[in-house]
Amino acid sequence: MATVRALCAQDDFDEVGEVYVESWKASYRDLLPQAFLEKLTHDRWSGMLRADPSASLAVFEEGRAVGTAMIGYAREADREGFGEIISLYLRPETMGRGYGRRLLEAALERLRGDGCEGACLWVLAGNARARGFYRHMGFEASGRSQTELFGSMEAELVEMVLRWQD
């Protein structure tokens, strides 16, 4: 049975960092430069996780981290009052088993409990699977986009927004 909970100081942040690495390498294989993906290591994320473990949730299956999400208040000035799903990643072999839904629902519940009026996130424009998942979960494209540099390549990110239904 899988459990979803906030990370704490006793968790293995390198293991959770590996969730990011495995997911990025699988999910972004055809979207980002292969040379960039091959250089990814868990320490890209583990230091950030150690700095504020309570900002992250994880799905654990038999004690092993198989998914993670980082949340916070929206970073964009014009999204004041919103929470942000900063990241949500699963180990590739666990995709399609409902862990992403459970993780996102827990993240949204925390943001709502923190008084946020809705949630936003940024997703790679070319990541059709992720965009479809977020649409299924009630998010809509806001029409806003930005570019981010990944190694030697600029990639477009699109914003998706969910407003709470009262």
mmCIF file of C-alpha atoms in Angstrom:
data_model
loop_
_atom_site.group_PDB
_atom_site.id
_atom_site.type_symbol
_atom_site.label_atom_id
_atom_site.label_comp_id
_atom_site.label_asym_id
_atom_site.label_seq_id
_atom_site.Cartn_x
_atom_site.Cartn_y
_atom_site.Cartn_z
ATOM 1 C CA MET A 1 0.000 0.000 0.000
ATOM 2 C CA ALA A 2 1.392 3.369 -0.992
ATOM 3 C CA THR A 3 1.305 6.346 1.354
ATOM 4 C CA VAL A 4 1.532 10.057 0.608
ATOM 5 C CA ARG A 5 3.055 12.388 3.179
ATOM 6 C CA ALA A 6 5.213 15.457 3.605
ATOM 7 C CA LEU A 7 8.944 14.894 3.650
ATOM 8 C CA CYS A 8 10.726 15.232 6.983
ATOM 9 C CA ALA A 9 14.327 15.527 8.150
ATOM 10 C CA GLN A 10 14.648 11.740 8.549
ATOM 11 C CA ASP A 11 13.915 11.019 4.871
ATOM 12 C CA ASP A 12 16.589 10.086 2.347
ATOM 13 C CA PHE A 13 16.767 13.225 0.195
ATOM 14 C CA ASP A 14 19.202 11.595 -2.234
ATOM 15 C CA GLU A 15 16.609 8.864 -2.893
ATOM 16 C CA VAL A 16 13.931 11.489 -3.539
ATOM 17 C CA GLY A 17 16.405 13.328 -5.776
ATOM 18 C CA GLU A 18 16.718 10.108 -7.788
ATOM 19 C CA VAL A 19 12.954 10.231 -8.425
ATOM 20 C CA TYR A 20 13.539 13.547 -10.208
ATOM 21 C CA VAL A 21 16.477 12.154 -12.204
ATOM 22 C CA GLU A 22 14.658 9.018 -13.360
ATOM 23 C CA SER A 23 11.508 10.930 -14.224
ATOM 24 C CA TRP A 24 13.307 13.686 -16.133
ATOM 25 C CA LYS A 25 15.339 11.180 -18.145
ATOM 26 C CA ALA A 26 12.217 9.225 -19.112
ATOM 27 C CA SER A 27 9.668 12.030 -19.488
ATOM 28 C CA TYR A 28 11.861 14.554 -21.282
ATOM 29 C CA ARG A 29 13.849 12.129 -23.470
ATOM 30 C CA ASP A 30 12.502 13.593 -26.721
ATOM 31 C CA LEU A 31 11.861 17.096 -25.383
ATOM 32 C CA LEU A 32 15.223 18.193 -23.963
ATOM 33 C CA PRO A 33 18.816 17.658 -25.145
ATOM 34 C CA GLN A 34 20.064 14.146 -24.356
ATOM 35 C CA ALA A 35 23.451 15.519 -23.251
ATOM 36 C CA PHE A 36 21.675 17.703 -20.665
ATOM 37 C CA LEU A 37 19.604 14.771 -19.355
ATOM 38 C CA GLU A 38 22.627 12.465 -19.118
ATOM 39 C CA LYS A 39 24.382 14.927 -16.776
ATOM 40 C CA LEU A 40 21.517 15.034 -14.242
ATOM 41 C CA THR A 41 22.276 13.716 -10.759
ATOM 42 C CA HIS A 42 20.245 13.529 -7.567
ATOM 43 C CA ASP A 43 22.199 16.349 -5.941
ATOM 44 C CA ARG A 44 20.575 18.825 -8.351
ATOM 45 C CA TRP A 45 17.473 18.397 -6.143
ATOM 46 C CA SER A 46 18.571 16.842 -2.836
ATOM 47 C CA GLY A 47 20.056 20.082 -1.465
ATOM 48 C CA MET A 48 16.841 21.957 -2.196
ATOM 49 C CA LEU A 49 14.849 19.166 -0.519
ATOM 50 C CA ARG A 50 17.073 19.302 2.586
ATOM 51 C CA ALA A 51 16.655 23.078 2.836
ATOM 52 C CA ASP A 52 12.872 22.840 3.218
ATOM 53 C CA PRO A 53 11.592 19.261 3.374
ATOM 54 C CA SER A 54 8.098 20.326 4.423
ATOM 55 C CA ALA A 55 7.582 21.997 1.013
ATOM 56 C CA SER A 56 7.646 18.540 -0.595
ATOM 57 C CA LEU A 57 5.298 15.603 -0.506
ATOM 58 C CA ALA A 58 6.257 12.099 -1.522
ATOM 59 C CA VAL A 59 4.555 8.842 -2.381
ATOM 60 C CA PHE A 60 6.175 5.874 -0.665
ATOM 61 C CA GLU A 61 5.623 2.292 -1.790
ATOM 62 C CA GLU A 62 6.964 -0.286 0.665
ATOM 63 C CA GLY A 63 9.172 2.415 2.199
ATOM 64 C CA ARG A 64 10.689 3.510 -1.135
ATOM 65 C CA ALA A 65 10.052 6.983 -2.568
ATOM 66 C CA VAL A 66 8.348 6.542 -5.946
ATOM 67 C CA GLY A 67 6.995 10.055 -6.489
ATOM 68 C CA THR A 68 7.424 13.589 -5.237
ATOM 69 C CA ALA A 69 5.838 17.010 -5.522
ATOM 70 C CA MET A 70 7.068 20.408 -4.357
ATOM 71 C CA ILE A 71 4.582 23.146 -3.540
ATOM 72 C CA GLY A 72 4.641 26.740 -2.374
ATOM 73 C CA TYR A 73 2.987 30.074 -2.835
ATOM 74 C CA ALA A 74 2.937 31.181 -6.468
ATOM 75 C CA ARG A 75 6.199 32.778 -7.532
ATOM 76 C CA GLU A 76 4.671 35.061 -10.191
ATOM 77 C CA ALA A 77 3.662 38.494 -8.846
ATOM 78 C CA ASP A 78 0.334 38.476 -10.686
ATOM 79 C CA ARG A 79 -0.648 35.135 -9.112
ATOM 80 C CA GLU A 80 -0.864 36.544 -5.584
ATOM 81 C CA GLY A 81 -3.159 34.366 -3.464
ATOM 82 C CA PHE A 82 -2.413 31.257 -5.522
ATOM 83 C CA GLY A 83 -0.401 28.219 -4.611
ATOM 84 C CA GLU A 84 1.998 26.667 -7.092
ATOM 85 C CA ILE A 85 2.770 23.093 -7.958
ATOM 86 C CA ILE A 86 6.477 23.664 -8.464
ATOM 87 C CA SER A 87 7.166 20.071 -9.459
ATOM 88 C CA LEU A 88 5.501 16.678 -9.620
ATOM 89 C CA TYR A 89 7.495 13.617 -10.688
ATOM 90 C CA LEU A 90 7.147 9.842 -10.520
ATOM 91 C CA ARG A 91 9.562 7.010 -11.126
ATOM 92 C CA PRO A 92 8.820 5.828 -14.694
ATOM 93 C CA GLU A 93 7.778 2.305 -13.664
ATOM 94 C CA THR A 94 5.065 3.708 -11.384
ATOM 95 C CA MET A 95 3.390 5.988 -13.935
ATOM 96 C CA GLY A 96 -0.208 5.119 -14.729
ATOM 97 C CA ARG A 97 -0.879 3.580 -11.308
ATOM 98 C CA GLY A 98 -2.729 6.533 -9.748
ATOM 99 C CA TYR A 99 0.212 7.859 -7.747
ATOM 100 C CA GLY A 100 0.333 11.132 -9.660
ATOM 101 C CA ARG A 101 -3.339 11.761 -8.969
ATOM 102 C CA ARG A 102 -2.913 10.988 -5.256
ATOM 103 C CA LEU A 103 0.158 13.176 -5.028
ATOM 104 C CA LEU A 104 -1.501 16.096 -6.830
ATOM 105 C CA GLU A 105 -4.664 15.797 -4.735
ATOM 106 C CA ALA A 106 -2.598 15.895 -1.522
ATOM 107 C CA ALA A 107 -0.640 18.905 -2.796
ATOM 108 C CA LEU A 108 -3.835 20.762 -3.724
ATOM 109 C CA GLU A 109 -5.376 19.933 -0.359
ATOM 110 C CA ARG A 110 -2.362 21.445 1.422
ATOM 111 C CA LEU A 111 -2.477 24.587 -0.719
ATOM 112 C CA ARG A 112 -6.190 24.979 -0.109
ATOM 113 C CA GLY A 113 -5.604 24.484 3.630
ATOM 114 C CA ASP A 114 -2.968 27.232 3.455
ATOM 115 C CA GLY A 115 -5.670 29.624 2.219
ATOM 116 C CA CYS A 116 -4.773 29.668 -1.470
ATOM 117 C CA GLU A 117 -7.608 30.587 -3.859
ATOM 118 C CA GLY A 118 -6.328 28.288 -6.578
ATOM 119 C CA ALA A 119 -3.180 26.699 -7.947
ATOM 120 C CA CYS A 120 -0.924 27.233 -10.930
ATOM 121 C CA LEU A 121 1.944 25.335 -12.502
ATOM 122 C CA TRP A 122 4.311 25.484 -15.449
ATOM 123 C CA VAL A 123 4.695 22.511 -17.785
ATOM 124 C CA LEU A 124 6.825 21.933 -20.887
ATOM 125 C CA ALA A 125 4.687 22.839 -23.890
ATOM 126 C CA GLY A 126 5.704 19.631 -25.667
ATOM 127 C CA ASN A 127 4.839 17.359 -22.739
ATOM 128 C CA ALA A 128 1.435 16.200 -23.990
ATOM 129 C CA ARG A 129 1.121 13.474 -21.356
ATOM 130 C CA ALA A 130 1.604 15.895 -18.446
ATOM 131 C CA ARG A 131 -0.654 18.539 -19.984
ATOM 132 C CA GLY A 132 -3.368 15.926 -20.471
ATOM 133 C CA PHE A 133 -2.996 14.750 -16.870
ATOM 134 C CA TYR A 134 -3.328 18.283 -15.516
ATOM 135 C CA ARG A 135 -6.357 18.990 -17.750
ATOM 136 C CA HIS A 136 -7.945 15.780 -16.450
ATOM 137 C CA MET A 137 -7.327 17.059 -12.906
ATOM 138 C CA GLY A 138 -9.157 20.334 -13.664
ATOM 139 C CA PHE A 139 -6.334 22.657 -14.721
ATOM 140 C CA GLU A 140 -6.770 24.905 -17.759
ATOM 141 C CA ALA A 141 -4.168 26.623 -19.907
ATOM 142 C CA SER A 142 -3.943 30.296 -18.930
ATOM 143 C CA GLY A 143 -2.552 31.410 -22.279
ATOM 144 C CA ARG A 144 0.732 32.490 -20.675
ATOM 145 C CA SER A 145 4.082 31.014 -21.619
ATOM 146 C CA GLN A 146 7.757 31.532 -20.930
ATOM 147 C CA THR A 147 11.030 30.008 -22.056
ATOM 148 C CA GLU A 148 13.653 28.338 -19.924
ATOM 149 C CA LEU A 149 17.165 27.244 -20.816
ATOM 150 C CA PHE A 150 17.938 23.528 -20.460
ATOM 151 C CA GLY A 151 21.560 22.996 -21.333
ATOM 152 C CA SER A 152 21.972 24.488 -24.792
ATOM 153 C CA MET A 153 18.266 24.533 -25.647
ATOM 154 C CA GLU A 154 15.471 26.950 -24.855
ATOM 155 C CA ALA A 155 12.146 25.224 -24.251
ATOM 156 C CA GLU A 156 8.693 26.719 -23.936
ATOM 157 C CA LEU A 157 6.745 26.301 -20.708
ATOM 158 C CA VAL A 158 3.017 26.958 -20.534
ATOM 159 C CA GLU A 159 1.094 27.929 -17.436
ATOM 160 C CA MET A 160 -1.939 25.978 -16.284
ATOM 161 C CA VAL A 161 -4.325 27.196 -13.593
ATOM 162 C CA LEU A 162 -6.936 25.627 -11.330
ATOM 163 C CA ARG A 163 -9.433 27.719 -9.394
ATOM 164 C CA TRP A 164 -11.171 26.046 -6.482
ATOM 165 C CA GLN A 165 -14.817 25.133 -7.031
ATOM 166 C CA ASP A 166 -16.770 26.114 -3.901
#
